Amino acid sequence: SYLDELKDPRSVMFRLESEENATIGFIVGRIVPAADDESSVDADIYNIAVNEEVQNRGNGQFLLDEFLSKCRQLFVRSIWLEVRESNTNAIKFYKRNGFFAVTTRKHFYTDPPEHALLMRLNLIPPVTDAE
């Protein structure tokens, strides 16, 4: 499915390599139309992963920073993602980077079954009626 994703022009993918050219991490996402404003675009992060042997060395932060930079270049309004409720390390990581919980998606994951926390990061502040 990642090979198919590479063919999609809306995809944003970064791969982190070791000195031996082995994949040690990656991030996969997509630029999508904003659900509430057809003149804006949002992004979804589908997957971010770092090899367990090189975690806690800034690799995940590097991948997320590259993704955020690309989204800013494309004038992405908000970035969305789902994370397992039990994945407290990932939730802390996302919160440190400005993501906030929006809602819980019941029974989102199936193997094993678990709820997902839907999180959002606003790159462009939302416009309110008062403005």
mmCIF file of C-alpha atoms in Angstrom:
data_model
loop_
_atom_site.group_PDB
_atom_site.id
_atom_site.type_symbol
_atom_site.label_atom_id
_atom_site.label_comp_id
_atom_site.label_asym_id
_atom_site.label_seq_id
_atom_site.Cartn_x
_atom_site.Cartn_y
_atom_site.Cartn_z
ATOM 1 C CA SER A 1 0.000 0.000 0.000
ATOM 2 C CA TYR A 2 2.968 2.352 0.519
ATOM 3 C CA LEU A 3 4.004 1.858 -3.113
ATOM 4 C CA ASP A 4 0.503 2.877 -4.199
ATOM 5 C CA GLU A 5 0.684 5.864 -1.875
ATOM 6 C CA LEU A 6 3.940 6.977 -3.523
ATOM 7 C CA LYS A 7 2.063 7.278 -6.816
ATOM 8 C CA ASP A 8 -0.523 9.659 -5.352
ATOM 9 C CA PRO A 9 0.497 13.317 -5.901
ATOM 10 C CA ARG A 10 -1.240 14.279 -2.630
ATOM 11 C CA SER A 11 1.082 12.048 -0.605
ATOM 12 C CA VAL A 12 3.827 13.366 1.633
ATOM 13 C CA MET A 13 6.383 10.728 2.573
ATOM 14 C CA PHE A 14 9.794 10.943 4.189
ATOM 15 C CA ARG A 15 12.185 8.073 4.860
ATOM 16 C CA LEU A 16 15.029 8.269 7.358
ATOM 17 C CA GLU A 17 18.081 6.155 6.524
ATOM 18 C CA SER A 18 21.023 4.875 8.514
ATOM 19 C CA GLU A 19 24.588 5.325 7.237
ATOM 20 C CA GLU A 20 24.180 1.870 5.662
ATOM 21 C CA ASN A 21 21.067 3.058 3.738
ATOM 22 C CA ALA A 22 18.721 0.960 5.886
ATOM 23 C CA THR A 23 15.329 2.465 6.681
ATOM 24 C CA ILE A 24 15.255 3.494 10.351
ATOM 25 C CA GLY A 25 12.100 5.596 10.243
ATOM 26 C CA PHE A 26 9.412 7.059 8.047
ATOM 27 C CA ILE A 27 6.363 9.281 8.008
ATOM 28 C CA VAL A 28 3.440 8.950 5.598
ATOM 29 C CA GLY A 29 0.630 11.441 5.153
ATOM 30 C CA ARG A 30 -1.565 13.088 2.604
ATOM 31 C CA ILE A 31 -2.789 16.566 1.712
ATOM 32 C CA VAL A 32 -6.603 16.544 1.671
ATOM 33 C CA PRO A 33 -9.370 19.105 1.108
ATOM 34 C CA ALA A 34 -10.551 20.662 4.349
ATOM 35 C CA ALA A 35 -13.890 19.161 5.364
ATOM 36 C CA ASP A 36 -15.476 22.508 6.237
ATOM 37 C CA ASP A 37 -13.855 24.836 3.684
ATOM 38 C CA GLU A 38 -13.291 23.754 0.089
ATOM 39 C CA SER A 39 -10.811 26.600 -0.458
ATOM 40 C CA SER A 40 -8.461 25.225 2.252
ATOM 41 C CA VAL A 41 -6.366 22.101 2.592
ATOM 42 C CA ASP A 42 -5.617 19.944 5.604
ATOM 43 C CA ALA A 43 -3.252 17.015 6.013
ATOM 44 C CA ASP A 44 -3.566 13.590 7.566
ATOM 45 C CA ILE A 45 -0.681 11.707 9.113
ATOM 46 C CA TYR A 46 -1.247 8.030 8.406
ATOM 47 C CA ASN A 47 1.838 6.576 9.991
ATOM 48 C CA ILE A 48 5.049 7.624 11.679
ATOM 49 C CA ALA A 49 7.494 5.009 12.861
ATOM 50 C CA VAL A 50 11.068 4.826 14.095
ATOM 51 C CA ASN A 51 13.048 1.635 14.554
ATOM 52 C CA GLU A 52 13.078 0.726 18.247
ATOM 53 C CA GLU A 53 16.909 0.648 18.270
ATOM 54 C CA VAL A 54 17.132 4.358 17.370
ATOM 55 C CA GLN A 55 14.153 5.770 19.271
ATOM 56 C CA ASN A 56 14.571 8.621 21.772
ATOM 57 C CA ARG A 57 17.330 10.202 19.673
ATOM 58 C CA GLY A 58 15.267 12.877 17.923
ATOM 59 C CA ASN A 59 14.485 10.807 14.822
ATOM 60 C CA GLY A 60 10.713 10.980 15.231
ATOM 61 C CA GLN A 61 10.959 14.727 15.852
ATOM 62 C CA PHE A 62 13.072 15.134 12.721
ATOM 63 C CA LEU A 63 10.503 13.276 10.610
ATOM 64 C CA LEU A 64 7.591 15.253 12.056
ATOM 65 C CA ASP A 65 9.458 18.548 11.562
ATOM 66 C CA GLU A 66 10.057 17.702 7.887
ATOM 67 C CA PHE A 67 6.382 16.833 7.451
ATOM 68 C CA LEU A 68 5.311 20.081 9.154
ATOM 69 C CA SER A 69 7.703 22.080 6.981
ATOM 70 C CA LYS A 70 6.240 20.568 3.814
ATOM 71 C CA CYS A 71 2.713 21.267 5.070
ATOM 72 C CA ARG A 72 3.581 24.907 5.734
ATOM 73 C CA GLN A 73 4.985 25.225 2.192
ATOM 74 C CA LEU A 74 1.647 23.935 0.892
ATOM 75 C CA PHE A 75 -0.392 26.270 3.150
ATOM 76 C CA VAL A 76 -1.977 23.384 5.028
ATOM 77 C CA ARG A 77 -4.448 24.681 7.597
ATOM 78 C CA SER A 78 -4.588 21.744 10.034
ATOM 79 C CA ILE A 79 -2.977 18.339 10.450
ATOM 80 C CA TRP A 80 -5.017 15.419 11.732
ATOM 81 C CA LEU A 81 -4.084 11.975 13.031
ATOM 82 C CA GLU A 82 -5.451 9.042 14.984
ATOM 83 C CA VAL A 83 -3.484 7.356 17.755
ATOM 84 C CA ARG A 84 -4.302 4.366 19.926
ATOM 85 C CA GLU A 85 -5.578 5.454 23.339
ATOM 86 C CA SER A 86 -2.997 3.184 24.987
ATOM 87 C CA ASN A 87 -0.046 4.733 23.116
ATOM 88 C CA THR A 88 0.809 7.244 25.830
ATOM 89 C CA ASN A 89 4.323 7.913 24.488
ATOM 90 C CA ALA A 90 2.956 8.923 21.090
ATOM 91 C CA ILE A 91 0.222 11.047 22.664
ATOM 92 C CA LYS A 92 2.814 12.903 24.779
ATOM 93 C CA PHE A 93 4.986 13.390 21.679
ATOM 94 C CA TYR A 94 2.108 14.834 19.689
ATOM 95 C CA LYS A 95 1.008 17.105 22.553
ATOM 96 C CA ARG A 96 4.584 18.439 22.888
ATOM 97 C CA ASN A 97 4.304 19.383 19.214
ATOM 98 C CA GLY A 98 1.039 21.287 19.619
ATOM 99 C CA PHE A 99 -1.511 18.610 18.743
ATOM 100 C CA PHE A 100 -4.640 18.493 20.872
ATOM 101 C CA ALA A 101 -7.340 15.870 21.321
ATOM 102 C CA VAL A 102 -10.553 16.500 19.406
ATOM 103 C CA THR A 103 -12.596 13.375 20.085
ATOM 104 C CA THR A 104 -12.410 9.640 20.601
ATOM 105 C CA ARG A 105 -13.206 7.294 17.730
ATOM 106 C CA LYS A 106 -14.774 4.245 19.295
ATOM 107 C CA HIS A 107 -13.598 0.820 18.101
ATOM 108 C CA PHE A 108 -11.324 2.415 15.471
ATOM 109 C CA TYR A 109 -8.608 -0.236 15.655
ATOM 110 C CA THR A 110 -9.282 -3.937 15.234
ATOM 111 C CA ASP A 111 -6.044 -5.848 15.884
ATOM 112 C CA PRO A 112 -6.173 -5.605 18.840
ATOM 113 C CA PRO A 113 -9.494 -3.762 19.297
ATOM 114 C CA GLU A 114 -9.071 -0.293 20.721
ATOM 115 C CA HIS A 115 -10.405 3.249 20.567
ATOM 116 C CA ALA A 116 -8.464 5.978 18.791
ATOM 117 C CA LEU A 117 -7.833 9.488 19.938
ATOM 118 C CA LEU A 118 -8.353 11.942 17.061
ATOM 119 C CA MET A 119 -5.808 14.746 17.347
ATOM 120 C CA ARG A 120 -5.338 18.014 15.465
ATOM 121 C CA LEU A 121 -2.629 20.614 15.015
ATOM 122 C CA ASN A 122 -3.607 24.035 13.668
ATOM 123 C CA LEU A 123 -0.903 25.492 11.430
ATOM 124 C CA ILE A 124 -3.117 28.415 10.408
ATOM 125 C CA PRO A 125 -5.308 29.649 13.275
ATOM 126 C CA PRO A 126 -9.028 29.138 12.615
ATOM 127 C CA VAL A 127 -11.024 32.248 11.748
ATOM 128 C CA THR A 128 -13.815 33.010 14.180
ATOM 129 C CA ASP A 129 -17.012 34.994 13.608
ATOM 130 C CA ALA A 130 -15.678 37.731 15.887
ATOM 131 C CA GLU A 131 -12.794 38.506 13.520
#
